[in-house]
Amino acid sequence: MKIEVDNSLKMLPNYDLIEKMKGEYGDKIACISIGTAGEMKMSAASIAFTDMEVRPARHAGRGGVGAVMGSKRVKVIVLDDTGMKMRSPEDPEKFKEANKIFVDGLKKHPVTGEGLPAYGTNILTNIINEAGAYPAYNFKEGAFKGISKISGETQAELEVKRGGVATHACHRGCVIRCSGIYNDKDGNYLTKQPEYETVWAHGANCGIDDLDSIAMMDFLDDNYGLDTIEMGATIAVAMEAGLAKFGDAEAAINLIKEVGKGTPLGRILGNGAAVTAKVFGVERAPVVKGQAMPAYDPRAIQGIGVTYATSTMGADHTAGYAIATNILKVGGYVDPLKTEGQIELSRNLQIATAAIDSTGMCLFIAFAILDQPETFQALIDLLNSFYGLSLTADDVTELGKKIIKMERNFNAAAGFTAQHDRLPRYFYTESIAPHNVTFQIKDEELDQVMNW
Amino acid sequence: MEIKVKLFAALRKGRFDCEIRDYASGATVSQILSKLNIPENKVSIIFINGRHADLNHELYNNDTVAFFPPIGGG
Ligand code: SF4
């Protein structure tokens, strides 16, 4: 391991940086890096990871982690596994057996085996819109009229037509392969397949229905090292403030370029939706604990509102993906428009997710393990045979609880209280069409989520 | 009666995306699926006018029904 000072990398965007690294270290490398946003310590800054084609197209997007890396003055970590051996399991036979059951389980579940590989995460666009929970125009409406132009079905067709790829994996070990390659009109690589959240954030939430513009913004975010959810939400707030018109894709692209350059306006936008709303006096900032909400309106899907409010990192969908049960009927069904059952649903999902996240598995395995007990057991068997452990399902739940407790303790020490486990006021007072609902879960109930 | 029928993901293949179709009054979700030659086990989520519904649900004139195969993402 070598640590080197290299001032020639200063303010290089991710794609240029990785080209330079390939020139120096060859193309058998993998890189972890920050772009210009991380160097400027913006709170929307991400950390980039190279994919199988050594492109910086996978991001630890949320939470502003890029700013942390920037504050340590670490620009890039270059990994080369030449001459390294694969780690071997404690019990190779049992591991092989568990792995087979696990992989079969992912392949046979219709979500992880068919839907995600064929259409990617953007397959959700139509169903969330149909449910009236697809936030458009900075969370003003629950459905978007340009939906068919940006849906996963349209996107997958376009990708294939332009010689891109609609089924692609982040890394060699993935059997789900929900990703893809998005080429421009001339068939040249533009970016990886923009995700559901990105298509929403830069699309409907800003009133934009053009996939090429959305893909361009996805590329710019990756290049500067920015969270696509936070940036889309921020531009929508900026549009509400009058800095650009809803639907103006060119103006939106220019705002992201300001962030990359670090102009005074760019530095405001790069610090996210909460800061931008404060600076420009916009009341409707869809944030919790300073982090922007993703692509599901918490009024039309009450369960995800519980997760947004109580997750330790601020508004986050992955921490307790109530959409699965509220909308997709995975792991049972709880009516999205009612309050009953939402607290328990979010609590159980948050505990399970904390445990799955700490295994390093991609969270999308959850669709299969929530529905198929044998696939869940196979995951536990994989861990046990690899590390020589004897974990049970109950231990996994305990692990999840322990992690959440540690995170909550950290937050408490940092000054967070129950008052921070709330949605912004307007979600309780302004209803959203087409269901004309507000967020109904009471504060006292929210305070019970972490009380088990 | 007139019903707006929307199909998504793999259910569109060889069929259509969205059409207004004519059905006898009192038709159920299940009857509409069988007219479309879509096996019930290929449909996991049904919305009528933006709300979850099941196979026995009866439709009324001008309703919108949407059919989805099992899907997920995030
Ligand atoms: S399933 Fe997970 S690991 Fe696989 S391609 Fe999708 S995001 Fe990447």
XYZ file of C-alpha atoms and ligand atoms in Angstrom:
534
model
C 0.000 0.000 0.000
C 1.287 3.428 -0.979
C 0.041 6.882 -0.043
C 1.087 9.602 -2.450
C 0.599 13.358 -2.737
C -0.467 14.350 -6.257
C -1.492 17.973 -6.712
C -2.036 17.480 -10.445
C -5.346 15.778 -9.627
C -6.835 18.901 -8.044
C -10.338 19.741 -9.307
C -10.390 16.938 -11.875
C -13.912 15.609 -12.495
C -14.335 11.850 -11.997
C -14.210 10.698 -15.631
C -10.996 12.673 -16.380
C -9.484 11.505 -13.127
C -10.116 7.821 -13.894
C -8.674 8.192 -17.433
C -5.533 9.595 -15.841
C -5.385 6.710 -13.333
C -5.763 4.162 -16.155
C -2.878 5.840 -17.951
C -0.715 5.503 -14.858
C -1.768 2.134 -13.469
C -3.298 0.276 -16.451
C -6.919 -0.767 -16.940
C -6.988 -3.715 -14.523
C -7.720 -1.337 -11.663
C -10.763 -0.312 -9.660
C -11.049 3.197 -8.217
C -12.863 4.957 -5.402
C -12.859 8.704 -5.923
C -14.390 12.138 -5.479
C -15.024 14.746 -8.154
C -14.976 18.502 -7.798
C -18.015 18.557 -5.463
C -16.254 16.415 -2.849
C -13.158 18.612 -2.986
C -15.350 21.650 -2.354
C -16.927 19.742 0.595
C -20.468 20.174 -0.672
C -23.131 18.323 1.249
C -24.513 16.753 -1.960
C -21.090 15.268 -2.797
C -20.885 11.542 -3.545
C -18.089 8.970 -3.641
C -17.655 7.284 -7.035
C -16.798 3.641 -7.634
C -15.721 2.293 -11.009
C -17.884 -0.335 -12.712
C -16.768 -3.354 -14.741
C -15.767 -1.059 -17.634
C -13.653 1.047 -15.200
C -16.032 4.004 -15.450
C -16.863 6.075 -12.331
C -20.569 5.336 -12.706
C -21.517 3.771 -9.354
C -21.909 6.140 -6.433
C -22.284 6.122 -2.689
C -24.682 8.931 -3.412
C -26.479 9.953 -0.274
C -25.497 11.621 2.952
C -22.721 13.838 1.598
C -19.994 11.221 2.057
C -17.932 12.813 -0.745
C -17.455 15.887 1.438
C -16.026 13.701 4.210
C -13.495 12.176 1.800
C -12.705 15.687 0.540
C -12.167 16.995 4.052
C -9.538 14.257 4.551
C -7.950 15.411 1.289
C -8.244 11.952 -0.250
C -8.930 12.290 -3.983
C -8.748 8.706 -5.198
C -8.031 5.209 -3.929
C -6.652 2.918 -6.657
C -6.977 -0.833 -6.178
C -5.169 -3.502 -8.191
C -5.768 -7.153 -7.289
C -3.028 -8.606 -9.512
C -1.467 -11.570 -7.719
C -4.133 -11.644 -5.018
C -6.028 -14.840 -4.159
C -9.806 -15.049 -3.578
C -10.654 -15.364 0.101
C -11.760 -18.916 0.872
C -14.765 -19.876 3.025
C -14.305 -21.656 6.372
C -16.556 -24.441 5.123
C -16.277 -24.558 1.299
C -18.812 -27.395 0.829
C -21.566 -25.734 2.854
C -20.778 -22.386 1.239
C -21.146 -23.844 -2.249
C -24.452 -25.441 -1.333
C -25.847 -22.269 0.267
C -24.659 -20.197 -2.671
C -26.527 -22.421 -5.107
C -29.804 -22.081 -3.179
C -29.277 -18.340 -2.831
C -28.556 -17.769 -6.543
C -31.465 -20.021 -7.569
C -33.732 -18.016 -5.266
C -32.692 -14.717 -6.891
C -33.164 -16.174 -10.361
C -36.575 -17.655 -9.712
C -38.170 -14.633 -8.004
C -39.976 -12.616 -10.697
C -38.603 -9.268 -9.460
C -34.917 -10.199 -9.150
C -35.046 -12.783 -11.946
C -37.137 -10.989 -14.590
C -38.311 -7.411 -13.897
C -35.046 -5.865 -12.681
C -32.813 -7.487 -15.338
C -35.165 -6.555 -18.200
C -36.105 -2.989 -17.295
C -33.897 -1.877 -14.407
C -35.174 0.089 -11.434
C -36.956 2.561 -13.726
C -39.638 -0.127 -14.123
C -41.124 1.541 -11.019
C -41.948 4.814 -12.764
C -45.284 3.721 -14.174
C -46.541 1.945 -11.089
C -45.691 4.736 -8.649
C -47.315 7.218 -11.042
C -50.390 4.997 -11.313
C -50.548 4.912 -7.513
C -50.630 8.727 -7.466
C -47.386 8.836 -5.487
C -44.943 10.056 -8.153
C -43.929 13.558 -7.013
C -43.959 16.071 -9.862
C -43.003 19.771 -9.860
C -41.271 19.804 -6.472
C -43.802 17.515 -4.763
C -46.784 19.558 -5.925
C -48.579 16.775 -7.826
C -48.723 13.004 -7.425
C -48.681 12.077 -11.113
C -46.779 13.369 -14.144
C -48.238 13.851 -17.592
C -44.980 13.111 -19.440
C -44.673 9.734 -17.740
C -44.662 7.462 -20.796
C -41.656 9.331 -22.241
C -39.449 8.556 -19.233
C -40.686 5.138 -18.055
C -38.477 2.075 -17.730
C -40.211 0.417 -20.663
C -39.374 3.394 -22.946
C -35.850 3.661 -21.572
C -34.986 -0.025 -22.089
C -36.286 0.088 -25.670
C -34.281 3.214 -26.455
C -31.090 1.780 -24.961
C -31.261 -1.354 -27.059
C -32.141 0.608 -30.219
C -29.050 2.788 -29.796
C -26.709 -0.154 -29.303
C -26.469 0.239 -25.536
C -27.311 -2.481 -23.019
C -30.491 -2.939 -20.958
C -29.167 -5.754 -18.721
C -25.810 -5.087 -17.092
C -24.204 -5.634 -13.678
C -22.288 -3.300 -11.360
C -19.778 -6.044 -10.678
C -18.970 -9.613 -11.650
C -20.688 -11.184 -8.668
C -24.166 -9.800 -9.349
C -26.779 -12.208 -10.667
C -29.633 -9.670 -10.778
C -28.012 -7.185 -13.220
C -30.453 -4.281 -12.963
C -28.151 -1.793 -14.645
C -27.550 -0.824 -18.280
C -25.617 1.394 -20.690
C -27.193 4.564 -22.103
C -25.871 5.772 -25.469
C -26.555 9.153 -27.049
C -28.348 9.706 -30.383
C -25.182 8.815 -32.317
C -24.645 5.562 -30.431
C -21.764 6.806 -28.264
C -21.593 6.106 -24.526
C -23.247 8.889 -22.537
C -23.750 7.371 -19.079
C -24.840 4.217 -17.319
C -28.593 3.541 -17.326
C -30.085 6.323 -15.187
C -31.855 4.822 -12.199
C -35.490 5.204 -11.222
C -34.607 7.813 -8.597
C -32.456 9.817 -11.012
C -35.056 9.767 -13.785
C -37.595 11.064 -11.298
C -35.347 13.669 -9.628
C -34.051 15.260 -12.826
C -37.254 14.404 -14.717
C -40.779 14.677 -13.312
C -39.735 16.524 -10.165
C -38.401 19.307 -12.407
C -41.218 18.933 -14.953
C -38.757 17.483 -17.520
C -39.824 14.605 -19.787
C -36.771 14.181 -22.033
C -34.628 11.082 -21.373
C -31.565 12.449 -23.193
C -31.481 15.532 -20.962
C -31.970 13.359 -17.879
C -29.125 11.075 -18.998
C -26.901 14.133 -19.550
C -27.612 15.291 -15.986
C -26.867 11.783 -14.713
C -23.486 11.980 -16.455
C -22.738 15.463 -15.078
C -23.655 14.397 -11.529
C -21.365 11.355 -11.808
C -18.598 13.443 -13.294
C -18.663 16.167 -10.629
C -19.456 13.563 -7.958
C -22.967 14.555 -6.871
C -25.972 12.699 -5.467
C -28.572 12.610 -8.265
C -31.527 12.606 -5.836
C -30.273 15.635 -3.928
C -29.415 17.528 -7.128
C -32.794 16.865 -8.750
C -34.621 17.931 -5.595
C -32.407 21.027 -5.347
C -33.032 22.106 -8.941
C -36.775 21.696 -8.374
C -36.508 23.991 -5.327
C -34.479 26.439 -7.442
C -37.228 26.296 -10.066
C -39.828 27.045 -7.443
C -37.662 30.009 -6.404
C -37.789 31.256 -9.998
C -34.155 30.561 -10.980
C -35.424 28.531 -13.936
C -38.771 27.421 -15.322
C -40.171 23.963 -14.554
C -39.600 21.849 -17.656
C -36.569 23.816 -18.900
C -33.978 21.054 -19.328
C -31.280 23.328 -20.701
C -31.512 25.615 -17.677
C -31.360 22.593 -15.351
C -28.215 21.333 -17.083
C -26.622 24.760 -16.739
C -27.390 24.856 -13.007
C -25.506 21.566 -12.523
C -22.571 22.994 -14.459
C -22.508 25.921 -12.018
C -22.110 23.381 -9.217
C -19.235 21.654 -11.005
C -17.454 24.970 -11.487
C -18.034 26.048 -7.910
C -19.431 29.509 -8.667
C -21.161 31.167 -5.691
C -24.564 30.010 -7.035
C -23.113 26.530 -7.668
C -21.882 26.285 -4.096
C -25.358 27.058 -2.798
C -26.987 24.440 -5.044
C -24.271 21.884 -4.298
C -25.186 22.065 -0.646
C -28.567 20.601 -1.384
C -32.281 21.303 -1.255
C -32.435 22.458 2.380
C -29.699 25.076 1.985
C -31.019 26.238 -1.394
C -34.543 26.626 -0.011
C -33.230 28.700 2.889
C -31.107 30.945 0.702
C -33.932 31.634 -1.754
C -36.763 31.723 0.776
C -38.683 28.694 -0.476
C -40.942 27.129 2.148
C -41.532 23.855 0.321
C -38.249 22.074 0.912
C -38.899 18.312 0.814
C -36.203 17.406 3.344
C -35.776 15.567 6.641
C -32.630 16.131 8.727
C -31.347 18.248 5.846
C -31.560 15.492 3.248
C -33.935 15.545 0.257
C -36.746 13.042 -0.146
C -36.522 10.557 -2.988
C -39.131 9.519 -5.570
C -42.190 8.580 -3.510
C -44.642 11.050 -2.029
C -45.101 10.281 1.677
C -48.730 11.458 1.569
C -49.790 8.871 -1.009
C -47.548 6.156 0.511
C -47.770 6.701 4.260
C -45.374 3.874 5.133
C -42.443 5.483 3.342
C -43.226 8.731 5.168
C -42.570 6.915 8.441
C -39.183 5.809 7.131
C -38.333 9.293 5.789
C -39.129 10.812 9.161
C -37.316 8.341 11.382
C -34.360 7.043 9.376
C -31.103 8.071 11.022
C -29.626 9.620 7.862
C -32.603 11.802 6.965
C -35.163 11.270 4.216
C -34.088 7.969 2.719
C -36.135 5.258 1.020
C -33.685 2.387 1.226
C -33.536 2.409 5.048
C -37.001 0.870 5.282
C -38.446 0.384 1.816
C -42.153 0.412 2.650
C -42.914 0.676 -1.091
C -42.380 -3.094 -1.254
C -45.387 -3.794 0.959
C -47.434 -0.610 0.391
C -47.349 -0.775 -3.407
C -45.541 -3.831 -4.802
C -47.144 -6.442 -2.557
C -43.783 -7.943 -1.670
C -43.587 -9.221 1.907
C -47.374 -8.873 2.345
C -49.655 -5.869 1.809
C -50.377 -2.766 3.881
C -52.736 -0.160 2.297
C -50.553 2.852 1.363
C -53.318 5.416 2.019
C -54.167 4.259 5.536
C -52.246 4.769 8.766
C -52.775 1.252 10.153
C -49.718 -0.980 10.187
C -47.252 1.616 8.852
C -45.235 2.072 12.057
C -44.643 -1.630 12.439
C -43.911 -2.063 8.734
C -41.271 0.669 8.700
C -39.726 -0.542 11.970
C -39.367 -4.139 10.774
C -37.975 -3.084 7.411
C -35.478 -0.690 9.010
C -34.202 -3.445 11.303
C -33.894 -5.978 8.462
C -32.239 -3.435 6.170
C -29.622 -2.443 8.739
C -28.657 -6.124 8.931
C -28.635 -6.729 5.151
C -26.632 -3.553 4.552
C -23.960 -4.702 6.961
C -23.442 -7.923 4.972
C -22.359 -5.869 1.955
C -25.073 -7.482 -0.184
C -26.935 -5.300 -2.682
C -30.251 -4.358 -1.093
C -32.191 -5.615 -4.120
C -31.788 -9.168 -2.813
C -34.463 -8.142 -0.289
C -37.269 -8.668 -2.833
C -36.396 -12.368 -2.975
C -35.621 -12.890 0.715
C -38.801 -11.131 1.916
C -40.941 -13.507 -0.142
C -38.934 -16.748 -0.015
C -37.927 -18.105 3.422
C -35.438 -20.579 1.908
C -33.578 -17.744 0.169
C -33.370 -15.832 3.469
C -32.039 -18.967 5.175
C -29.497 -19.402 2.371
C -28.188 -15.880 3.057
C -27.637 -16.776 6.712
C -25.989 -20.068 5.682
C -23.679 -18.163 3.335
C -22.470 -15.961 6.192
C -22.128 -18.855 8.598
C -20.190 -21.126 6.234
C -17.936 -18.299 5.068
C -16.970 -16.985 8.486
C -17.506 -20.083 10.627
C -20.387 -18.468 12.523
C -23.639 -19.899 13.817
C -26.038 -16.996 13.302
C -29.786 -17.625 13.408
C -32.591 -15.487 11.969
C -33.102 -13.997 15.446
C -29.434 -13.038 15.657
C -29.806 -11.206 12.358
C -32.716 -9.199 13.771
C -30.680 -8.428 16.897
C -27.809 -7.283 14.694
C -30.130 -4.890 12.855
C -31.441 -3.463 16.135
C -27.931 -3.024 17.495
C -26.835 -1.090 14.400
C -29.842 1.241 14.518
C -29.289 1.836 18.217
C -25.656 2.806 17.593
C -26.704 5.177 14.823
C -29.394 6.747 17.018
C -26.905 7.204 19.835
C -24.570 8.963 17.434
C -27.404 11.238 16.293
C -28.441 12.003 19.864
C -24.867 12.966 20.732
C -24.863 15.208 17.654
C -27.920 17.021 18.988
C -30.801 15.316 17.189
C -34.080 14.949 19.079
C -37.551 13.551 18.405
C -38.372 16.890 16.734
C -36.032 15.920 13.915
C -37.998 12.711 13.279
C -40.719 14.664 11.479
C -41.709 15.541 7.938
C -41.749 19.204 6.895
C -44.938 20.925 8.021
C -46.550 21.266 4.584
C -46.864 17.503 4.150
C -49.382 17.602 7.031
C -51.350 20.572 5.715
C -51.214 20.556 1.888
C -52.866 17.609 0.178
C -51.611 16.007 -2.997
C -53.625 15.010 -6.079
C -54.976 12.634 -7.343
C -55.837 11.088 -3.956
C -55.977 14.467 -2.182
C -54.317 13.151 0.949
C -52.014 14.599 3.597
C -49.532 12.768 5.819
C -51.624 11.355 8.648
C -49.232 9.638 11.039
C -49.157 11.376 14.408
C -45.961 12.517 16.084
C -46.544 10.207 19.086
C -46.750 7.276 16.691
C -43.543 8.270 14.908
C -41.835 8.290 18.301
C -42.750 4.610 18.678
C -40.902 3.437 15.542
C -37.609 2.915 17.349
C -39.267 1.666 20.502
C -39.193 -2.124 20.319
C -69.400 0.273 -20.736
C -66.061 1.909 -21.554
C -62.997 0.971 -19.539
C -59.493 2.349 -19.961
C -57.086 -0.610 -19.781
C -53.371 -0.048 -19.143
C -50.731 -2.763 -19.413
C -47.152 -2.539 -18.173
C -43.724 -4.189 -18.494
C -43.812 -7.701 -19.980
C -47.636 -7.713 -20.140
C -47.387 -5.276 -23.082
C -45.564 -7.736 -25.315
C -47.811 -8.679 -28.250
C -50.648 -6.587 -26.762
C -50.881 -2.821 -26.213
C -49.873 -0.087 -23.769
C -53.168 1.666 -23.181
C -56.591 1.329 -24.841
C -60.200 2.250 -24.180
C -62.221 -0.938 -24.507
C -65.861 -1.880 -24.378
C -67.099 -4.433 -21.830
C -70.505 -5.685 -20.702
C -71.642 -3.793 -17.628
C -70.763 -5.497 -14.367
C -67.566 -7.056 -15.774
C -64.984 -8.024 -13.163
C -61.200 -7.672 -13.272
C -60.938 -11.405 -13.753
C -63.245 -11.349 -16.799
C -61.272 -8.534 -18.370
C -58.037 -10.470 -17.944
C -59.505 -13.537 -19.566
C -60.738 -11.463 -22.546
C -57.172 -10.161 -22.890
C -55.754 -13.689 -22.711
C -53.595 -12.775 -19.754
C -53.174 -15.642 -17.277
C -54.122 -14.479 -13.764
C -50.839 -15.700 -12.315
C -48.886 -13.298 -14.550
C -50.525 -10.295 -12.854
C -49.491 -9.404 -9.347
C -50.664 -5.813 -8.959
C -53.976 -4.350 -10.106
C -54.995 -0.717 -9.777
C -58.490 0.636 -10.379
C -58.452 4.439 -10.526
C -55.122 4.498 -8.695
C -56.149 2.187 -5.846
C -55.191 -1.424 -5.271
C -57.893 -3.874 -6.340
C -58.282 -7.637 -6.657
C -59.561 -10.094 -9.260
C -63.189 -10.064 -8.078
C -63.502 -6.322 -8.250
C -66.394 -5.128 -10.395
C -65.800 -2.257 -12.808
C -67.979 0.742 -13.628
C -68.258 2.843 -16.753
C -65.172 5.093 -17.308
C -63.001 3.257 -14.755
C -59.262 2.950 -15.409
C -57.730 -0.440 -14.701
C -53.952 -1.002 -14.706
C -52.221 -4.395 -14.673
C -48.641 -4.995 -13.562
C -46.523 -8.160 -13.435
C -44.417 -8.585 -10.259
C -41.986 -5.649 -10.256
C -39.547 -3.984 -7.902
C -36.687 -1.509 -7.852
C -35.768 1.574 -5.882
S -28.753 -5.677 -8.532
Fe -27.472 -4.390 -7.237
S -25.340 -5.074 -7.638
Fe -26.638 -5.863 -9.272
S -26.511 -4.382 -10.948
Fe -28.294 -3.834 -9.697
S -27.558 -2.359 -8.169
Fe -25.768 -3.401 -9.075
